Tab-separated table of C-alpha atoms in Angstrom:
chain	number	residue	atom	x	y	z
A	1	GLY	CA	49.188	-56.238	38.508
A	2	ALA	CA	46.605	-56.767	35.795
A	3	VAL	CA	46.388	-60.077	33.959
A	4	VAL	CA	46.088	-59.606	30.217
A	5	SER	CA	45.558	-62.112	27.431
A	6	GLN	CA	45.807	-61.712	23.671
A	7	HIS	CA	44.540	-63.828	20.828
A	8	PRO	CA	45.934	-65.025	18.531
A	9	SER	CA	49.547	-65.212	19.613
A	10	TRP	CA	50.716	-65.539	16.022
A	11	VAL	CA	48.976	-64.971	12.725
A	12	ILE	CA	50.032	-65.098	9.082
A	13	CYS	CA	47.836	-63.463	6.488
A	14	LYS	CA	48.002	-62.552	2.837
A	15	SER	CA	48.484	-59.003	1.653
A	16	GLY	CA	45.176	-57.184	1.302
A	17	THR	CA	43.290	-59.168	3.917
A	18	SER	CA	42.212	-57.986	7.375
A	19	VAL	CA	43.256	-59.398	10.717
A	20	LYS	CA	41.583	-58.972	14.115
A	21	ILE	CA	43.561	-59.152	17.350
A	22	GLU	CA	41.806	-59.474	20.699
A	23	CYS	CA	42.996	-58.137	24.041
A	24	ARG	CA	41.251	-59.268	27.209
A	25	SER	CA	41.508	-58.124	30.791
A	26	LEU	CA	41.141	-61.255	32.913
A	27	ASP	CA	40.954	-59.848	36.421
A	28	PHE	CA	39.401	-56.401	36.362
A	29	GLN	CA	37.275	-54.095	34.283
A	30	ALA	CA	39.324	-51.761	32.124
A	31	THR	CA	37.871	-48.549	30.769
A	32	THR	CA	41.192	-47.844	29.063
A	33	MET	CA	43.500	-50.146	27.125
A	34	PHE	CA	46.596	-49.306	25.122
A	35	TRP	CA	47.798	-50.743	21.805
A	36	TYR	CA	51.511	-50.797	21.003
A	37	ARG	CA	53.551	-51.935	18.027
A	38	GLN	CA	57.113	-53.223	18.204
A	39	PHE	CA	59.279	-53.775	15.138
A	40	PRO	CA	62.270	-56.164	15.387
A	41	LYS	CA	65.041	-54.813	17.606
A	42	GLN	CA	63.085	-51.611	18.196
A	43	SER	CA	61.233	-50.333	21.182
A	44	LEU	CA	57.522	-50.166	21.802
A	45	MET	CA	55.575	-47.397	20.132
A	46	LEU	CA	52.118	-46.451	21.341
A	47	MET	CA	49.618	-46.662	18.504
A	48	ALA	CA	46.384	-45.750	20.214
A	49	THR	CA	44.484	-45.565	23.464
A	50	SER	CA	41.278	-47.559	23.499
A	51	ASN	CA	38.387	-46.143	25.533
A	52	GLU	CA	35.361	-48.248	26.478
A	53	GLY	CA	32.214	-46.931	24.886
A	54	SER	CA	33.888	-44.168	22.917
A	55	LYS	CA	36.315	-43.625	20.054
A	56	ALA	CA	39.944	-44.537	20.395
A	57	THR	CA	42.628	-41.879	20.536
A	58	TYR	CA	45.302	-42.428	17.926
A	59	GLU	CA	48.918	-41.277	18.063
A	60	GLN	CA	50.269	-38.998	15.404
A	61	GLY	CA	51.108	-40.867	12.238
A	62	VAL	CA	48.861	-43.861	12.946
A	63	GLU	CA	46.094	-44.297	10.358
A	64	LYS	CA	42.805	-44.694	12.200
A	65	ASP	CA	41.086	-46.116	9.109
A	66	LYS	CA	43.710	-48.803	8.785
A	67	PHE	CA	43.969	-49.778	12.441
A	68	LEU	CA	40.406	-50.080	13.693
A	69	ILE	CA	39.976	-50.277	17.447
A	70	ASN	CA	36.790	-51.385	19.181
A	71	HIS	CA	36.504	-51.354	22.967
A	72	ALA	CA	33.000	-52.729	23.257
A	73	SER	CA	33.170	-54.037	26.801
A	74	LEU	CA	35.163	-53.456	29.978
A	75	THR	CA	37.156	-56.632	29.417
A	76	LEU	CA	37.704	-56.700	25.660
A	77	SER	CA	39.399	-54.452	23.131
A	78	THR	CA	40.060	-55.456	19.527
A	79	LEU	CA	42.515	-54.150	16.956
A	80	THR	CA	41.728	-54.849	13.313
A	81	VAL	CA	44.476	-54.326	10.770
A	82	THR	CA	42.612	-53.668	7.546
A	83	SER	CA	44.051	-54.328	4.085
A	84	ALA	CA	47.271	-55.539	5.639
A	85	HIS	CA	50.552	-55.122	3.782
A	86	PRO	CA	53.993	-56.641	4.439
A	87	GLU	CA	55.137	-53.433	6.141
A	88	ASP	CA	52.421	-54.012	8.775
A	89	SER	CA	54.246	-57.153	9.882
A	90	SER	CA	55.114	-56.487	13.501
A	91	PHE	CA	54.562	-57.495	17.112
A	92	TYR	CA	51.325	-55.962	18.426
A	93	ILE	CA	50.937	-55.725	22.193
A	94	CYS	CA	48.105	-54.399	24.313
A	95	ALA	CA	48.445	-53.049	27.833
A	96	LEU	CA	46.194	-52.178	30.744
A	97	PRO	CA	46.794	-49.423	33.275
A	98	GLY	CA	47.404	-50.234	36.905
A	99	THR	CA	46.747	-47.783	39.693
A	100	SER	CA	47.848	-45.005	37.347
A	101	LEU	CA	48.087	-44.605	33.588
A	102	SER	CA	51.870	-44.698	33.906
A	103	GLU	CA	51.849	-48.158	35.497
A	104	GLN	CA	50.991	-50.465	32.617
A	105	TYR	CA	50.705	-54.223	32.371
A	106	PHE	CA	51.267	-55.814	28.996
A	107	GLY	CA	49.717	-58.754	27.245
A	108	PRO	CA	51.811	-61.532	25.696
A	109	GLY	CA	51.672	-59.929	22.249
A	110	THR	CA	50.539	-61.004	18.784
A	111	ARG	CA	53.053	-61.555	16.019
A	112	LEU	CA	51.595	-60.585	12.663
A	113	THR	CA	53.269	-61.673	9.452
A	114	VAL	CA	51.820	-60.393	6.180
A	115	THR	CA	52.944	-62.248	3.074
B	1	GLN	CA	68.008	-36.587	19.772
B	2	LYS	CA	65.667	-39.238	21.153
B	3	GLU	CA	63.684	-38.424	24.287
B	4	VAL	CA	65.016	-41.562	25.967
B	5	GLU	CA	68.425	-43.024	25.220
B	6	GLN	CA	69.360	-46.593	26.124
B	7	ASP	CA	72.423	-48.561	25.068
B	8	PRO	CA	71.152	-51.555	23.070
B	9	GLY	CA	74.006	-53.826	24.121
B	10	PRO	CA	74.236	-56.742	24.084
B	11	LEU	CA	75.640	-56.825	27.591
B	12	SER	CA	77.206	-60.167	28.442
B	13	VAL	CA	78.086	-61.048	32.047
B	14	PRO	CA	78.971	-64.206	33.984
B	15	GLU	CA	76.471	-65.733	36.360
B	16	GLY	CA	76.561	-64.070	39.773
B	17	ALA	CA	77.749	-60.688	38.477
B	18	ILE	CA	76.149	-57.385	39.344
B	19	VAL	CA	74.486	-55.885	36.287
B	20	SER	CA	74.005	-52.172	35.749
B	21	LEU	CA	71.528	-50.979	33.130
B	22	ASN	CA	71.019	-47.295	32.395
B	23	CYS	CA	68.902	-44.774	30.556
B	24	THR	CA	69.212	-41.051	30.030
B	25	TYR	CA	66.413	-38.726	29.067
B	26	SER	CA	65.893	-35.159	27.976
B	27	ASN	CA	62.383	-34.290	29.189
B	28	SER	CA	62.584	-32.788	32.671
B	29	ALA	CA	58.809	-33.208	33.058
B	30	PHE	CA	59.097	-36.993	33.357
B	31	GLN	CA	58.014	-38.043	36.845
B	32	TYR	CA	57.310	-41.772	36.579
B	33	PHE	CA	60.063	-44.228	35.761
B	34	MET	CA	59.656	-47.911	34.971
B	35	TRP	CA	61.795	-50.882	34.078
B	36	TYR	CA	60.365	-53.746	32.061
B	37	ARG	CA	61.843	-57.145	31.244
B	38	GLN	CA	60.973	-58.677	27.900
B	39	TYR	CA	61.790	-62.226	26.922
B	40	SER	CA	62.005	-63.068	23.244
B	41	ARG	CA	58.601	-63.045	21.520
B	42	LYS	CA	56.797	-62.149	24.755
B	43	GLY	CA	55.157	-59.041	26.124
B	44	PRO	CA	57.089	-56.795	28.548
B	45	GLU	CA	56.831	-57.563	32.262
B	46	LEU	CA	56.849	-54.687	34.739
B	47	LEU	CA	59.817	-55.040	37.117
B	48	MET	CA	60.097	-51.714	38.870
B	49	TYR	CA	57.901	-48.615	39.089
B	50	THR	CA	59.190	-45.483	40.775
B	51	TYR	CA	58.013	-41.925	41.198
B	52	SER	CA	60.430	-39.000	41.144
B	53	SER	CA	64.001	-39.335	42.439
B	54	GLY	CA	65.390	-41.927	44.787
B	55	ASN	CA	65.993	-45.638	45.131
B	56	LYS	CA	63.658	-48.597	45.216
B	57	GLU	CA	64.630	-52.158	45.991
B	58	ASP	CA	62.780	-55.380	45.251
B	59	GLY	CA	64.660	-58.591	45.864
B	60	ARG	CA	67.713	-58.693	43.608
B	61	PHE	CA	66.611	-55.577	41.727
B	62	THR	CA	67.328	-51.950	42.657
B	63	ALA	CA	66.085	-48.990	40.656
B	64	GLN	CA	67.666	-45.567	40.988
B	65	VAL	CA	66.405	-42.264	39.638
B	66	ASP	CA	68.521	-39.104	39.508
B	67	LYS	CA	66.293	-36.389	38.106
B	68	SER	CA	68.989	-33.724	38.405
B	69	SER	CA	71.125	-35.699	35.953
B	70	LYS	CA	68.178	-37.088	33.989
B	71	TYR	CA	69.592	-40.567	34.520
B	72	ILE	CA	68.004	-43.798	35.728
B	73	SER	CA	69.548	-47.142	36.533
B	74	LEU	CA	68.540	-50.710	37.231
B	75	PHE	CA	70.909	-52.928	39.193
B	76	ILE	CA	70.587	-56.696	39.241
B	77	ARG	CA	72.491	-58.520	41.973
B	78	ASP	CA	73.572	-62.153	41.747
B	79	SER	CA	72.539	-62.324	38.105
B	80	GLN	CA	71.142	-65.623	36.842
B	81	PRO	CA	70.895	-67.118	33.349
B	82	SER	CA	67.127	-66.692	33.683
B	83	ASP	CA	67.725	-62.923	33.815
B	84	SER	CA	68.816	-63.051	30.163
B	85	ALA	CA	66.302	-60.854	28.371
B	86	THR	CA	65.836	-57.377	26.945
B	87	TYR	CA	65.398	-54.682	29.576
B	88	LEU	CA	63.361	-51.640	28.619
B	89	CYS	CA	63.253	-48.397	30.526
B	90	ALA	CA	60.098	-46.315	30.258
B	91	MET	CA	59.032	-42.994	31.648
B	92	SER	CA	56.143	-40.590	31.567
B	93	GLU	CA	54.813	-37.252	32.638
B	94	TYR	CA	51.805	-37.242	34.960
B	95	GLY	CA	48.886	-38.904	33.209
B	96	ASN	CA	50.716	-39.049	29.888
B	97	LYS	CA	51.801	-41.861	27.640
B	98	LEU	CA	54.859	-43.977	28.293
B	99	VAL	CA	58.033	-43.252	26.342
B	100	PHE	CA	60.278	-46.264	26.009
B	101	GLY	CA	63.993	-46.687	25.531
B	102	ALA	CA	65.173	-48.992	22.774
B	103	GLY	CA	66.003	-51.752	25.259
B	104	THR	CA	69.261	-53.376	26.377
B	105	ILE	CA	69.876	-57.038	25.592
B	106	LEU	CA	71.349	-58.820	28.617
B	107	ARG	CA	73.004	-62.212	28.443
B	108	VAL	CA	73.998	-63.966	31.642
B	109	LYS	CA	76.346	-66.870	31.006
B	110	SER	CA	76.414	-69.905	33.294
């Protein structure tokens, strides 16, 4: 399956600041990447689908102006949490599709804590 | 009612036991069924990927899908302490997003 990296693995920021999370595909070119959020003891929820060279597709209820996604190359997608608040504290995970969109390979995740 | 139901556990078993993990779902259009293992503070790791009904075996792991009952299972034989993790089921319609269960916490005691 796909090899995915994320950076940083853990970040603490103050309320009102912005944080950028990087997701990289290490072994193939990905035209599509997925961004998920996981709150403690809850399952993964898809936030948005990142498309190389075009706008991301956001899930219902996810604020596109708050969670900015940039998929500028076939190996890199970034998620920027703008004006972060404590309720944005969560585990953010990106994923790449395998041979089908249903077969997804996840990165190691980024733990965001907003104080 | 959630689209995918999964008992959160925790499920505690002795080393060497056979573990049975299950999910039920309500959407009859689901065709792809996955099981992921997630260690604490890590991303999920794909264990099993199956299409439609039937069984699939990979080493100590066996995945079963019963579409008529809308029920999927993951069996782990000869469980090891290293199998202790959260197991997430996931499913999707063709070309659609994954819908995850809440995850079952498994603890294998040595």
